[in-house]
mmCIF file of C-alpha atoms and ligand atoms in Angstrom:
data_model
loop_
_atom_site.group_PDB
_atom_site.id
_atom_site.type_symbol
_atom_site.label_atom_id
_atom_site.label_comp_id
_atom_site.label_asym_id
_atom_site.label_seq_id
_atom_site.Cartn_x
_atom_site.Cartn_y
_atom_site.Cartn_z
ATOM 1 C CA UNK A 7 259.937 90.654 208.094
ATOM 2 C CA UNK A 8 261.497 88.939 211.027
ATOM 3 C CA UNK A 9 263.405 86.557 208.307
ATOM 4 C CA UNK A 10 264.582 89.214 206.336
ATOM 5 C CA UNK A 11 265.717 91.547 209.337
ATOM 6 C CA UNK A 12 267.680 88.642 210.923
ATOM 7 C CA UNK A 13 269.512 87.854 207.398
ATOM 8 C CA UNK A 14 270.182 91.618 207.128
ATOM 9 C CA UNK A 15 271.387 91.612 210.666
ATOM 10 C CA UNK A 16 273.926 88.221 209.652
ATOM 11 C CA UNK A 17 275.023 90.320 206.587
ATOM 12 C CA UNK A 18 275.694 93.244 208.797
ATOM 13 C CA UNK A 19 278.312 91.131 211.403
ATOM 14 C CA UNK A 20 279.506 89.539 208.645
ATOM 15 C CA UNK A 21 280.641 92.684 206.740
ATOM 16 C CA UNK A 22 281.845 93.777 210.080
ATOM 17 C CA UNK A 23 284.118 90.770 210.599
ATOM 18 C CA UNK A 24 285.640 90.493 206.728
ATOM 19 C CA UNK A 25 286.470 94.148 207.160
ATOM 20 C CA UNK A 26 289.835 93.613 209.176
ATOM 21 C CA UNK A 27 290.639 90.111 207.528
ATOM 22 C CA UNK A 28 289.965 90.894 203.690
ATOM 23 C CA UNK A 29 293.269 91.351 202.108
ATOM 24 C CA UNK A 30 293.922 92.401 198.754
ATOM 25 C CA UNK A 31 293.273 89.966 195.929
ATOM 26 C CA UNK A 32 290.955 87.652 198.187
ATOM 27 C CA UNK A 33 288.783 86.068 196.375
ATOM 28 C CA UNK A 34 284.741 86.008 197.455
ATOM 29 C CA UNK A 35 281.762 84.724 196.138
ATOM 30 C CA UNK A 36 278.634 87.099 196.240
ATOM 31 C CA UNK A 37 274.973 86.456 195.618
ATOM 32 C CA UNK A 38 272.902 89.250 195.650
ATOM 33 C CA UNK A 39 270.789 91.488 193.011
ATOM 34 C CA UNK A 40 272.743 93.416 190.478
ATOM 35 C CA UNK A 41 271.233 96.691 189.785
ATOM 36 C CA UNK A 42 272.471 99.846 187.998
ATOM 37 C CA UNK A 43 274.334 102.263 189.702
ATOM 38 C CA UNK A 44 273.384 106.112 188.583
ATOM 39 C CA UNK A 45 276.868 107.679 190.577
ATOM 40 C CA UNK A 46 278.953 105.655 187.609
ATOM 41 C CA UNK A 47 278.439 106.035 183.937
ATOM 42 C CA UNK A 48 277.057 102.733 182.885
ATOM 43 C CA UNK A 49 278.098 100.879 186.203
ATOM 44 C CA UNK A 50 276.342 98.333 187.998
ATOM 45 C CA UNK A 51 276.409 97.595 191.661
ATOM 46 C CA UNK A 52 275.039 94.394 193.851
ATOM 47 C CA UNK A 53 272.967 94.735 196.319
ATOM 48 C CA UNK A 54 274.424 91.138 198.378
ATOM 49 C CA UNK A 55 272.551 88.868 200.060
ATOM 50 C CA UNK A 56 275.293 86.443 200.831
ATOM 51 C CA UNK A 57 278.946 86.480 201.028
ATOM 52 C CA UNK A 58 281.300 83.345 200.989
ATOM 53 C CA UNK A 59 284.575 84.102 201.561
ATOM 54 C CA UNK A 60 286.967 81.590 198.919
ATOM 55 C CA UNK A 61 290.188 82.549 200.100
ATOM 56 C CA UNK A 62 291.959 84.952 201.798
ATOM 57 C CA UNK A 63 295.358 86.229 200.126
ATOM 58 C CA UNK A 64 298.494 86.116 201.913
ATOM 59 C CA UNK A 65 299.942 89.629 201.451
ATOM 60 C CA UNK A 66 300.026 91.014 198.034
ATOM 61 C CA UNK A 67 303.518 91.793 196.837
ATOM 62 C CA UNK A 68 302.281 94.480 194.267
ATOM 63 C CA UNK A 69 301.000 97.697 196.303
ATOM 64 C CA UNK A 70 299.557 100.681 194.248
ATOM 65 C CA UNK A 71 302.895 102.502 194.909
ATOM 66 C CA UNK A 72 305.464 102.591 191.576
ATOM 67 C CA UNK A 73 307.363 99.333 191.354
ATOM 68 C CA UNK A 74 310.201 98.992 189.197
ATOM 69 C CA UNK A 75 309.677 96.864 186.063
ATOM 70 C CA UNK A 76 312.297 94.610 186.651
ATOM 71 C CA UNK A 77 310.229 93.690 190.204
ATOM 72 C CA UNK A 78 307.160 93.708 187.972
ATOM 73 C CA UNK A 79 308.454 91.489 185.469
ATOM 74 C CA UNK A 80 309.519 88.891 188.436
ATOM 75 C CA UNK A 81 305.812 89.178 189.215
ATOM 76 C CA UNK A 82 304.721 88.771 185.696
ATOM 77 C CA UNK A 83 302.560 86.291 187.040
ATOM 78 C CA UNK A 84 300.815 88.624 189.361
ATOM 79 C CA UNK A 85 301.507 91.930 187.207
ATOM 80 C CA UNK A 86 298.697 90.503 184.730
ATOM 81 C CA UNK A 87 295.844 91.260 186.904
ATOM 82 C CA UNK A 88 296.684 94.999 186.713
ATOM 83 C CA UNK A 89 294.336 97.325 184.959
ATOM 84 C CA UNK A 90 296.711 98.352 182.226
ATOM 85 C CA UNK A 91 298.175 94.893 181.586
ATOM 86 C CA UNK A 92 294.479 93.376 181.173
ATOM 87 C CA UNK A 93 294.013 96.141 178.298
ATOM 88 C CA UNK A 94 297.282 95.367 176.499
ATOM 89 C CA UNK A 95 296.099 91.519 176.925
ATOM 90 C CA UNK A 96 292.777 92.487 175.175
ATOM 91 C CA UNK A 97 294.183 94.485 172.336
ATOM 92 C CA UNK A 98 296.567 91.716 171.654
ATOM 93 C CA UNK A 99 293.967 89.192 171.365
ATOM 94 C CA UNK A 100 291.654 91.802 168.955
ATOM 95 C CA UNK A 101 295.055 92.221 167.051
ATOM 96 C CA UNK A 102 295.414 88.387 166.768
ATOM 97 C CA UNK A 103 291.545 88.187 165.431
ATOM 98 C CA UNK A 104 292.072 90.928 162.920
ATOM 99 C CA UNK A 105 295.071 89.017 161.432
ATOM 100 C CA UNK A 106 293.454 85.976 161.022
ATOM 101 C CA UNK A 107 289.913 87.143 160.078
ATOM 102 C CA UNK A 108 292.030 89.414 157.607
ATOM 103 C CA UNK A 109 293.739 86.415 155.767
ATOM 104 C CA UNK A 110 290.643 84.000 155.954
ATOM 105 C CA UNK A 111 287.995 86.286 154.607
ATOM 106 C CA UNK A 112 290.350 86.566 151.272
ATOM 107 C CA UNK A 113 290.693 83.161 150.886
ATOM 108 C CA UNK A 114 294.601 82.537 152.249
ATOM 109 C CA UNK A 115 294.964 79.159 153.365
ATOM 110 C CA UNK A 116 296.126 78.382 157.176
ATOM 111 C CA UNK A 117 299.029 75.993 156.836
ATOM 112 C CA UNK A 118 301.061 75.771 159.454
ATOM 113 C CA UNK A 119 305.190 75.888 159.655
ATOM 114 C CA UNK A 120 306.837 73.416 161.356
ATOM 115 C CA UNK A 121 308.512 75.092 164.836
ATOM 116 C CA UNK A 122 312.078 72.621 164.520
ATOM 117 C CA UNK A 123 313.886 73.202 161.362
ATOM 118 C CA UNK A 124 316.798 71.532 159.803
ATOM 119 C CA UNK A 125 318.205 74.614 158.302
ATOM 120 C CA UNK A 126 318.341 78.620 158.911
ATOM 121 C CA UNK A 127 316.321 81.401 157.249
ATOM 122 C CA UNK A 128 317.024 84.654 158.573
ATOM 123 C CA UNK A 129 320.930 84.043 158.817
ATOM 124 C CA UNK A 130 322.696 81.739 161.420
ATOM 125 C CA UNK A 131 323.562 84.363 164.078
ATOM 126 C CA UNK A 132 320.737 83.849 165.697
ATOM 127 C CA UNK A 133 320.147 80.547 165.633
ATOM 128 C CA UNK A 134 318.685 78.255 168.790
ATOM 129 C CA UNK A 135 320.170 74.994 168.323
ATOM 130 C CA UNK A 136 318.989 71.785 170.115
ATOM 131 C CA UNK A 137 319.794 68.207 170.236
ATOM 132 C CA UNK A 138 317.501 66.372 167.953
ATOM 133 C CA UNK A 139 318.147 62.754 168.217
ATOM 134 C CA UNK A 140 322.061 62.925 167.770
ATOM 135 C CA UNK A 141 321.681 65.828 164.818
ATOM 136 C CA UNK A 142 320.945 69.225 165.358
ATOM 137 C CA UNK A 143 317.520 71.001 165.351
ATOM 138 C CA UNK A 144 317.174 74.775 165.223
ATOM 139 C CA UNK A 145 314.034 76.403 166.491
ATOM 140 C CA UNK A 146 312.497 78.004 163.696
ATOM 141 C CA UNK A 147 313.256 81.617 162.633
ATOM 142 C CA UNK A 148 310.632 82.377 160.498
ATOM 143 C CA UNK A 149 307.845 79.925 158.721
ATOM 144 C CA UNK A 150 308.534 81.448 155.530
ATOM 145 C CA UNK A 151 310.188 78.635 153.342
ATOM 146 C CA UNK A 152 307.945 76.309 154.111
ATOM 147 C CA UNK A 153 304.842 78.632 153.452
ATOM 148 C CA UNK A 154 306.648 79.027 149.700
ATOM 149 C CA UNK A 155 306.025 75.457 149.373
ATOM 150 C CA UNK A 156 302.435 75.327 150.512
ATOM 151 C CA UNK A 157 301.719 79.036 148.379
ATOM 152 C CA UNK A 158 302.575 76.536 145.486
ATOM 153 C CA UNK A 159 300.075 74.222 146.359
ATOM 154 C CA UNK A 160 297.218 76.435 147.672
ATOM 155 C CA UNK A 161 298.041 79.688 145.992
ATOM 156 C CA UNK A 162 297.551 82.225 148.921
ATOM 157 C CA UNK A 163 298.631 80.964 152.712
ATOM 158 C CA UNK A 164 299.565 82.003 155.835
ATOM 159 C CA UNK A 165 301.330 81.002 159.160
ATOM 160 C CA UNK A 166 301.026 82.472 162.330
ATOM 161 C CA UNK A 167 303.000 81.260 165.545
ATOM 162 C CA UNK A 168 305.853 81.644 167.699
ATOM 163 C CA UNK A 169 309.293 82.230 165.992
ATOM 164 C CA UNK A 170 312.618 82.022 167.600
ATOM 165 C CA UNK A 171 315.978 84.160 167.763
ATOM 166 C CA UNK A 172 318.594 83.893 170.054
ATOM 167 C CA UNK A 173 318.951 87.843 170.153
ATOM 168 C CA UNK A 174 321.727 88.645 172.684
ATOM 169 C CA UNK A 175 321.046 92.742 172.585
ATOM 170 C CA UNK A 176 318.722 94.130 174.845
ATOM 171 C CA UNK A 177 316.614 96.367 173.099
ATOM 172 C CA UNK A 178 313.235 97.441 173.156
ATOM 173 C CA UNK A 179 312.048 95.778 169.938
ATOM 174 C CA UNK A 180 313.346 92.375 170.567
ATOM 175 C CA UNK A 181 312.081 89.373 172.289
ATOM 176 C CA UNK A 182 313.837 85.915 171.927
ATOM 177 C CA UNK A 183 310.475 84.518 171.371
ATOM 178 C CA UNK A 184 307.702 86.703 169.154
ATOM 179 C CA UNK A 185 304.759 85.630 167.118
ATOM 180 C CA UNK A 186 304.934 86.535 163.629
ATOM 181 C CA UNK A 187 302.185 85.865 160.831
ATOM 182 C CA UNK A 188 303.406 85.127 157.695
ATOM 183 C CA UNK A 189 301.512 85.418 154.237
ATOM 184 C CA UNK A 190 302.841 83.847 150.599
ATOM 185 C CA UNK A 191 300.867 84.543 147.631
ATOM 186 C CA UNK A 192 302.082 83.038 144.217
ATOM 187 C CA UNK A 193 302.037 85.036 141.230
ATOM 188 C CA UNK A 194 302.444 88.260 143.466
ATOM 189 C CA UNK A 195 305.598 90.477 142.775
ATOM 190 C CA UNK A 196 307.003 92.821 145.158
ATOM 191 C CA UNK A 197 304.608 96.113 144.240
ATOM 192 C CA UNK A 198 301.190 93.884 144.864
ATOM 193 C CA UNK A 199 302.797 92.602 148.003
ATOM 194 C CA UNK A 200 303.411 95.954 149.072
ATOM 195 C CA UNK A 201 299.710 96.651 148.240
ATOM 196 C CA UNK A 202 298.694 93.925 150.522
ATOM 197 C CA UNK A 203 300.751 95.361 153.689
ATOM 198 C CA UNK A 204 299.245 98.244 153.377
ATOM 199 C CA UNK A 205 295.537 97.212 153.384
ATOM 200 C CA UNK A 206 296.250 94.329 156.194
ATOM 201 C CA UNK A 207 298.166 96.972 158.547
ATOM 202 C CA UNK A 208 295.054 99.510 157.975
ATOM 203 C CA UNK A 209 292.544 97.265 158.560
ATOM 204 C CA UNK A 210 294.349 95.794 161.894
ATOM 205 C CA UNK A 211 294.408 99.371 162.822
ATOM 206 C CA UNK A 212 290.707 100.241 162.109
ATOM 207 C CA UNK A 213 289.743 97.082 163.850
ATOM 208 C CA UNK A 214 291.255 97.765 167.116
ATOM 209 C CA UNK A 215 289.757 101.068 166.973
ATOM 210 C CA UNK A 216 286.544 100.020 166.730
ATOM 211 C CA UNK A 217 286.946 97.171 169.256
ATOM 212 C CA UNK A 218 289.103 98.310 171.750
ATOM 213 C CA UNK A 219 288.101 101.813 172.509
ATOM 214 C CA UNK A 220 287.774 101.090 176.553
ATOM 215 C CA UNK A 221 291.439 99.435 176.215
ATOM 216 C CA UNK A 222 292.448 102.256 174.332
ATOM 217 C CA UNK A 223 291.396 104.707 177.022
ATOM 218 C CA UNK A 224 292.662 102.996 179.942
ATOM 219 C CA UNK A 225 296.133 103.239 178.038
ATOM 220 C CA UNK A 226 295.643 106.799 177.379
ATOM 221 C CA UNK A 227 296.477 106.012 173.682
ATOM 222 C CA UNK A 228 296.645 109.248 171.563
ATOM 223 C CA UNK A 229 293.649 108.261 169.191
ATOM 224 C CA UNK A 230 294.179 110.554 166.315
ATOM 225 C CA UNK A 231 298.420 108.800 165.848
ATOM 226 C CA UNK A 232 295.873 105.716 164.742
ATOM 227 C CA UNK A 233 292.848 107.363 163.045
ATOM 228 C CA UNK A 234 294.545 108.632 160.050
ATOM 229 C CA UNK A 235 296.676 104.995 159.192
ATOM 230 C CA UNK A 236 294.941 103.984 155.849
ATOM 231 C CA UNK A 237 296.092 103.141 152.393
ATOM 232 C CA UNK A 238 298.325 104.626 150.591
ATOM 233 C CA UNK A 239 301.520 104.599 152.824
ATOM 234 C CA UNK A 240 304.615 106.401 151.613
ATOM 235 C CA UNK A 241 307.015 103.858 149.479
ATOM 236 C CA UNK A 242 310.773 105.495 149.236
ATOM 237 C CA UNK A 243 313.831 103.352 148.185
ATOM 238 C CA UNK A 244 316.707 102.339 150.375
ATOM 239 C CA UNK A 245 318.725 105.081 148.368
ATOM 240 C CA UNK A 246 315.745 107.723 149.284
ATOM 241 C CA UNK A 247 316.171 106.396 153.356
ATOM 242 C CA UNK A 248 319.544 107.346 153.225
ATOM 243 C CA UNK A 249 319.344 110.498 151.801
ATOM 244 C CA UNK A 250 316.686 111.625 154.386
ATOM 245 C CA UNK A 251 319.705 110.620 157.351
ATOM 246 C CA UNK A 252 322.523 112.591 155.073
ATOM 247 C CA UNK A 253 319.791 115.505 154.956
ATOM 248 C CA UNK A 254 319.734 114.779 159.186
ATOM 249 C CA UNK A 255 323.356 114.695 158.994
ATOM 250 C CA UNK A 256 323.187 111.184 160.642
ATOM 251 C CA UNK A 257 326.501 109.702 160.152
ATOM 252 C CA UNK A 258 325.312 106.586 158.402
ATOM 253 C CA UNK A 259 327.530 103.916 156.237
ATOM 254 C CA UNK A 260 325.681 103.327 152.960
ATOM 255 C CA UNK A 261 325.075 99.526 152.118
ATOM 256 C CA UNK A 262 324.313 98.701 155.886
ATOM 257 C CA UNK A 263 320.884 98.100 158.054
ATOM 258 C CA UNK A 264 319.317 100.751 159.477
ATOM 259 C CA UNK A 265 319.842 100.833 163.133
ATOM 260 C CA UNK A 266 316.666 101.763 165.572
ATOM 261 C CA UNK A 267 317.846 105.386 165.405
ATOM 262 C CA UNK A 268 318.131 105.370 161.998
ATOM 263 C CA UNK A 269 314.781 103.824 161.797
ATOM 264 C CA UNK A 270 313.391 106.927 164.041
ATOM 265 C CA UNK A 271 315.115 109.459 162.088
ATOM 266 C CA UNK A 272 313.298 108.174 158.919
ATOM 267 C CA UNK A 273 309.906 107.255 160.379
ATOM 268 C CA UNK A 274 309.483 110.675 162.272
ATOM 269 C CA UNK A 275 309.200 112.241 158.604
ATOM 270 C CA UNK A 276 305.918 110.537 158.125
ATOM 271 C CA UNK A 277 302.799 110.440 159.913
ATOM 272 C CA UNK A 278 301.976 106.988 158.239
ATOM 273 C CA UNK A 279 303.879 103.529 158.113
ATOM 274 C CA UNK A 280 306.859 104.117 155.814
ATOM 275 C CA UNK A 281 307.589 101.022 153.356
ATOM 276 C CA UNK A 282 311.025 101.210 152.036
ATOM 277 C CA UNK A 283 312.188 98.947 148.995
ATOM 278 C CA UNK A 284 314.906 98.102 147.225
ATOM 279 C CA UNK A 285 317.908 97.518 149.258
ATOM 280 C CA UNK A 286 321.210 96.937 148.593
ATOM 281 C CA UNK A 287 320.989 92.810 148.394
ATOM 282 C CA UNK A 288 323.621 92.573 150.684
ATOM 283 C CA UNK A 289 321.811 93.623 153.535
ATOM 284 C CA UNK A 290 319.241 90.953 152.627
ATOM 285 C CA UNK A 291 318.714 87.144 153.286
ATOM 286 C CA UNK A 292 319.532 84.806 150.431
ATOM 287 C CA UNK A 293 315.964 83.996 149.179
ATOM 288 C CA UNK A 294 315.459 87.867 147.910
ATOM 289 C CA UNK A 295 315.056 88.173 144.228
ATOM 290 C CA UNK A 296 317.163 90.902 142.847
ATOM 291 C CA UNK A 297 315.926 93.924 140.592
ATOM 292 C CA UNK A 298 316.934 94.027 136.833
ATOM 293 C CA UNK A 299 320.321 96.227 137.782
ATOM 294 C CA UNK A 300 321.310 92.956 140.325
ATOM 295 C CA UNK A 301 322.075 95.919 142.631
ATOM 296 C CA UNK A 302 318.991 95.474 144.675
ATOM 297 C CA UNK A 303 317.140 93.390 146.554
ATOM 298 C CA UNK A 304 313.007 93.338 145.833
ATOM 299 C CA UNK A 305 312.683 93.170 149.666
ATOM 300 C CA UNK A 306 310.788 95.739 151.744
ATOM 301 C CA UNK A 307 310.540 96.826 155.146
ATOM 302 C CA UNK A 308 307.774 98.570 157.132
ATOM 303 C CA UNK A 309 308.743 101.548 159.569
ATOM 304 C CA UNK A 310 305.917 101.837 162.188
ATOM 305 C CA UNK A 311 305.351 105.807 162.661
ATOM 306 C CA UNK A 312 306.273 107.388 166.222
ATOM 307 C CA UNK A 313 309.645 105.492 166.607
ATOM 308 C CA UNK A 314 307.774 101.760 166.818
ATOM 309 C CA UNK A 315 310.336 100.373 164.675
ATOM 310 C CA UNK A 316 310.142 97.743 161.789
ATOM 311 C CA UNK A 317 306.944 95.764 161.889
ATOM 312 C CA UNK A 318 307.073 94.253 158.437
ATOM 313 C CA UNK A 319 310.151 92.551 156.864
ATOM 314 C CA UNK A 320 309.040 90.618 153.247
ATOM 315 C CA UNK A 321 309.654 90.790 149.590
ATOM 316 C CA UNK A 322 309.521 88.879 146.394
ATOM 317 C CA UNK A 323 311.571 85.615 146.440
ATOM 318 C CA UNK A 324 314.000 84.381 143.562
ATOM 319 C CA UNK A 325 312.296 82.154 141.673
ATOM 320 C CA UNK A 326 315.181 80.589 139.438
ATOM 321 C CA UNK A 327 316.816 77.148 140.662
ATOM 322 C CA UNK A 328 320.220 78.214 139.837
ATOM 323 C CA UNK A 329 320.458 81.656 140.824
ATOM 324 C CA UNK A 330 319.192 80.078 144.202
ATOM 325 C CA UNK A 331 321.514 77.793 144.326
ATOM 326 C CA UNK A 332 324.366 80.317 143.745
ATOM 327 C CA UNK A 333 322.890 82.813 146.451
ATOM 328 C CA UNK A 334 322.546 79.987 149.076
ATOM 329 C CA UNK A 335 326.169 79.085 148.453
ATOM 330 C CA UNK A 336 327.247 83.179 148.717
ATOM 331 C CA UNK A 337 325.544 83.090 151.872
ATOM 332 C CA UNK A 338 327.965 80.096 152.928
ATOM 333 C CA UNK A 339 324.738 77.804 153.929
ATOM 334 C CA UNK A 340 324.742 74.188 153.439
ATOM 335 C CA UNK A 341 323.023 73.669 150.264
ATOM 336 C CA UNK A 342 322.442 69.776 150.919
ATOM 337 C CA UNK A 343 319.717 71.411 154.027
ATOM 338 C CA UNK A 344 317.571 73.359 151.177
ATOM 339 C CA UNK A 345 317.168 70.340 148.748
ATOM 340 C CA UNK A 346 313.171 70.363 149.426
ATOM 341 C CA UNK A 347 313.278 74.066 149.150
ATOM 342 C CA UNK A 348 314.802 73.744 145.488
ATOM 343 C CA UNK A 349 312.670 71.497 144.283
ATOM 344 C CA UNK A 350 309.811 73.890 144.587
ATOM 345 C CA UNK A 351 311.803 75.834 141.741
ATOM 346 C CA UNK A 352 312.317 72.866 139.774
ATOM 347 C CA UNK A 353 308.423 71.847 139.614
ATOM 348 C CA UNK A 354 306.402 74.767 138.320
ATOM 349 C CA UNK A 355 308.394 77.627 139.863
ATOM 350 C CA UNK A 356 306.180 81.198 139.606
ATOM 351 C CA UNK A 357 306.813 84.844 140.961
ATOM 352 C CA UNK A 358 306.012 84.903 144.593
ATOM 353 C CA UNK A 359 306.126 87.130 147.371
ATOM 354 C CA UNK A 360 305.075 87.441 151.014
ATOM 355 C CA UNK A 361 305.800 88.742 154.269
ATOM 356 C CA UNK A 362 306.019 88.605 157.959
ATOM 357 C CA UNK A 363 304.455 90.863 160.705
ATOM 358 C CA UNK A 364 305.797 90.920 164.103
ATOM 359 C CA UNK A 365 302.321 90.735 166.254
ATOM 360 C CA UNK A 366 304.576 92.511 169.447
ATOM 361 C CA UNK A 367 305.720 95.079 167.932
ATOM 362 C CA UNK A 368 302.365 95.792 166.777
ATOM 363 C CA UNK A 369 300.023 95.743 169.706
ATOM 364 C CA UNK A 370 303.110 97.514 171.154
ATOM 365 C CA UNK A 371 302.211 100.704 168.832
ATOM 366 C CA UNK A 372 298.792 100.183 169.027
ATOM 367 C CA UNK A 373 298.669 100.352 172.623
ATOM 368 C CA UNK A 374 301.596 103.254 172.543
ATOM 369 C CA UNK A 375 303.831 101.474 174.975
ATOM 370 C CA UNK A 376 307.540 101.999 174.492
ATOM 371 C CA UNK A 377 308.742 98.485 175.618
ATOM 372 C CA UNK A 378 307.714 94.716 173.620
ATOM 373 C CA UNK A 379 307.994 92.846 177.088
ATOM 374 C CA UNK A 380 304.507 94.095 177.938
ATOM 375 C CA UNK A 381 302.748 92.730 174.982
ATOM 376 C CA UNK A 382 303.487 89.304 175.487
ATOM 377 C CA UNK A 383 301.920 87.438 178.836
ATOM 378 C CA UNK A 384 305.030 85.756 179.836
ATOM 379 C CA UNK A 385 308.145 87.668 177.955
ATOM 380 C CA UNK A 386 311.390 85.511 176.927
ATOM 381 C CA UNK A 387 314.503 87.572 176.466
ATOM 382 C CA UNK A 388 318.012 86.893 177.155
ATOM 383 C CA UNK A 389 317.770 87.489 180.770
ATOM 384 C CA UNK A 390 314.271 86.310 181.498
ATOM 385 C CA UNK A 391 313.280 82.576 181.513
ATOM 386 C CA UNK A 392 310.695 83.247 184.459
ATOM 387 C CA UNK A 393 307.795 83.241 185.354
HETATM 388 O O1 4AD B 30 312.240 91.112 159.234
HETATM 389 P P1 4AD B 30 312.270 89.642 159.324
HETATM 390 O O2 4AD B 30 313.089 89.099 159.775
HETATM 391 O O3 4AD B 30 311.762 88.788 158.325
HETATM 392 C C1 4AD B 30 311.242 87.634 157.893
HETATM 393 O O4 4AD B 30 311.754 87.189 159.175
HETATM 394 C C2 4AD B 30 310.525 87.115 157.046
HETATM 395 N N1 4AD B 30 311.317 85.531 156.627
HETATM 396 C C3 4AD B 30 309.452 87.198 156.898
HETATM 397 C C4 4AD B 30 308.342 86.674 155.694
HETATM 398 O O5 4AD B 30 308.928 87.195 154.723
HETATM 399 N N2 4AD B 30 307.996 85.589 155.679
HETATM 400 O O6 4AD B 30 311.090 89.362 160.399
HETATM 401 C C5 4AD B 30 309.844 89.720 159.827
HETATM 402 C C6 4AD B 30 309.276 90.598 161.140
HETATM 403 C C7 4AD B 30 310.036 92.011 161.658
HETATM 404 O O7 4AD B 30 309.743 93.183 160.818
HETATM 405 C C8 4AD B 30 309.240 92.070 163.485
HETATM 406 O O8 4AD B 30 308.175 92.960 163.210
HETATM 407 C C9 4AD B 30 309.209 90.829 163.883
HETATM 408 O O9 4AD B 30 309.530 89.898 162.596
HETATM 409 N N3 4AD B 30 310.686 90.296 164.451
HETATM 410 C C10 4AD B 30 310.869 90.530 166.036
HETATM 411 N N4 4AD B 30 309.923 90.658 167.046
HETATM 412 C C11 4AD B 30 310.251 90.740 168.357
HETATM 413 N N5 4AD B 30 311.633 90.101 168.241
HETATM 414 C C12 4AD B 30 312.542 90.005 167.632
HETATM 415 N N6 4AD B 30 313.574 89.401 168.046
HETATM 416 C C13 4AD B 30 311.732 89.866 165.957
HETATM 417 N N7 4AD B 30 312.646 89.533 164.813
HETATM 418 C C14 4AD B 30 311.610 90.368 164.104
HETATM 419 MG MG1 MG B 31 313.197 92.682 159.205
#
């Protein structure tokens, strides 16, 4: 009896002492009994029997008031501790798992593409060049070309990792380092590619709805906007999309790529992701196959609803050797650097397709947050290399 009482007195004294010294973010180790707390739904409380102070924190820079985003980004290493950021990171983790599960469960082989490359994939304007033992190397913009080699060996493959683009524009949708998953399939045409894309996106969304309800609640996400995401998705041609813009009296030059406001105007016509196919070939990369008219590239871009922008870019690849050489030259790319890639069209070339889904844009959409920088732990943009 005496022992229990004196222990309680000691604890009380300790509590009073700590009350004035414990600062926000101090670390404690508490021993005690965990029991249900009827006042909070499903919550528990600890009846403490001992408290050990591990570290008294300095004055914490992030207070409960509103801070500017730039300040919070400077303190990203601390901001990650906030409830909202925690929820976003958990949803990112779940999205990554859903992506891997989808392809692993369907017989795709994981083949990692390299990060250092000797050639451009997505144009030369966003290449990060680095010195590589007295020659130039580029940080990869996309693992696609290596997946094309892999698909010729294994049938269906994917890679999933960081990609790098020297994006000089400050937008809500561009990072210089972002993650992309890129599946590639042999004996697959553009229509079969679109079938997989809609099944894949629907799977990710339903998986996150199933496993991240608490996190989505913290983010106050309007779930009704995600619950309807299932196949089929609307499929429209580039020309149809231009017609939507014209009907809305938007100033748009036929033959150019859609800018963010154009994408928003097109996507606002649909409550599901919209797949835009049949692009004027000049808008697309050298590797895209063209349709029978030779005017349009067999590419597809998927625009997420609610203005979250292009989450997927993909298409059917040119499988003819000589046409591919012609395209490489037309795009003023060095044919020599693509020697290995051209080999793929010499030894058993088959129709094949694939796509790339941007992880951070997808997480932005799922979380309902307007800026991509919160969807990656330590974002890299033109103006940010730290923390
Ligand atoms: O449309 P993109 O450029 O397509 C490719 O790279 C193809 N080689 C993919 C393939 O077919 N295997 O990029 C694909 C997706 C975009 O739709 C977007 O979601 C994301 O990657 N993305 C970016 N995300 C964040 N920041 C950037 N700077 C991005 N650039 C592309
Ligand atoms: Mg694209």
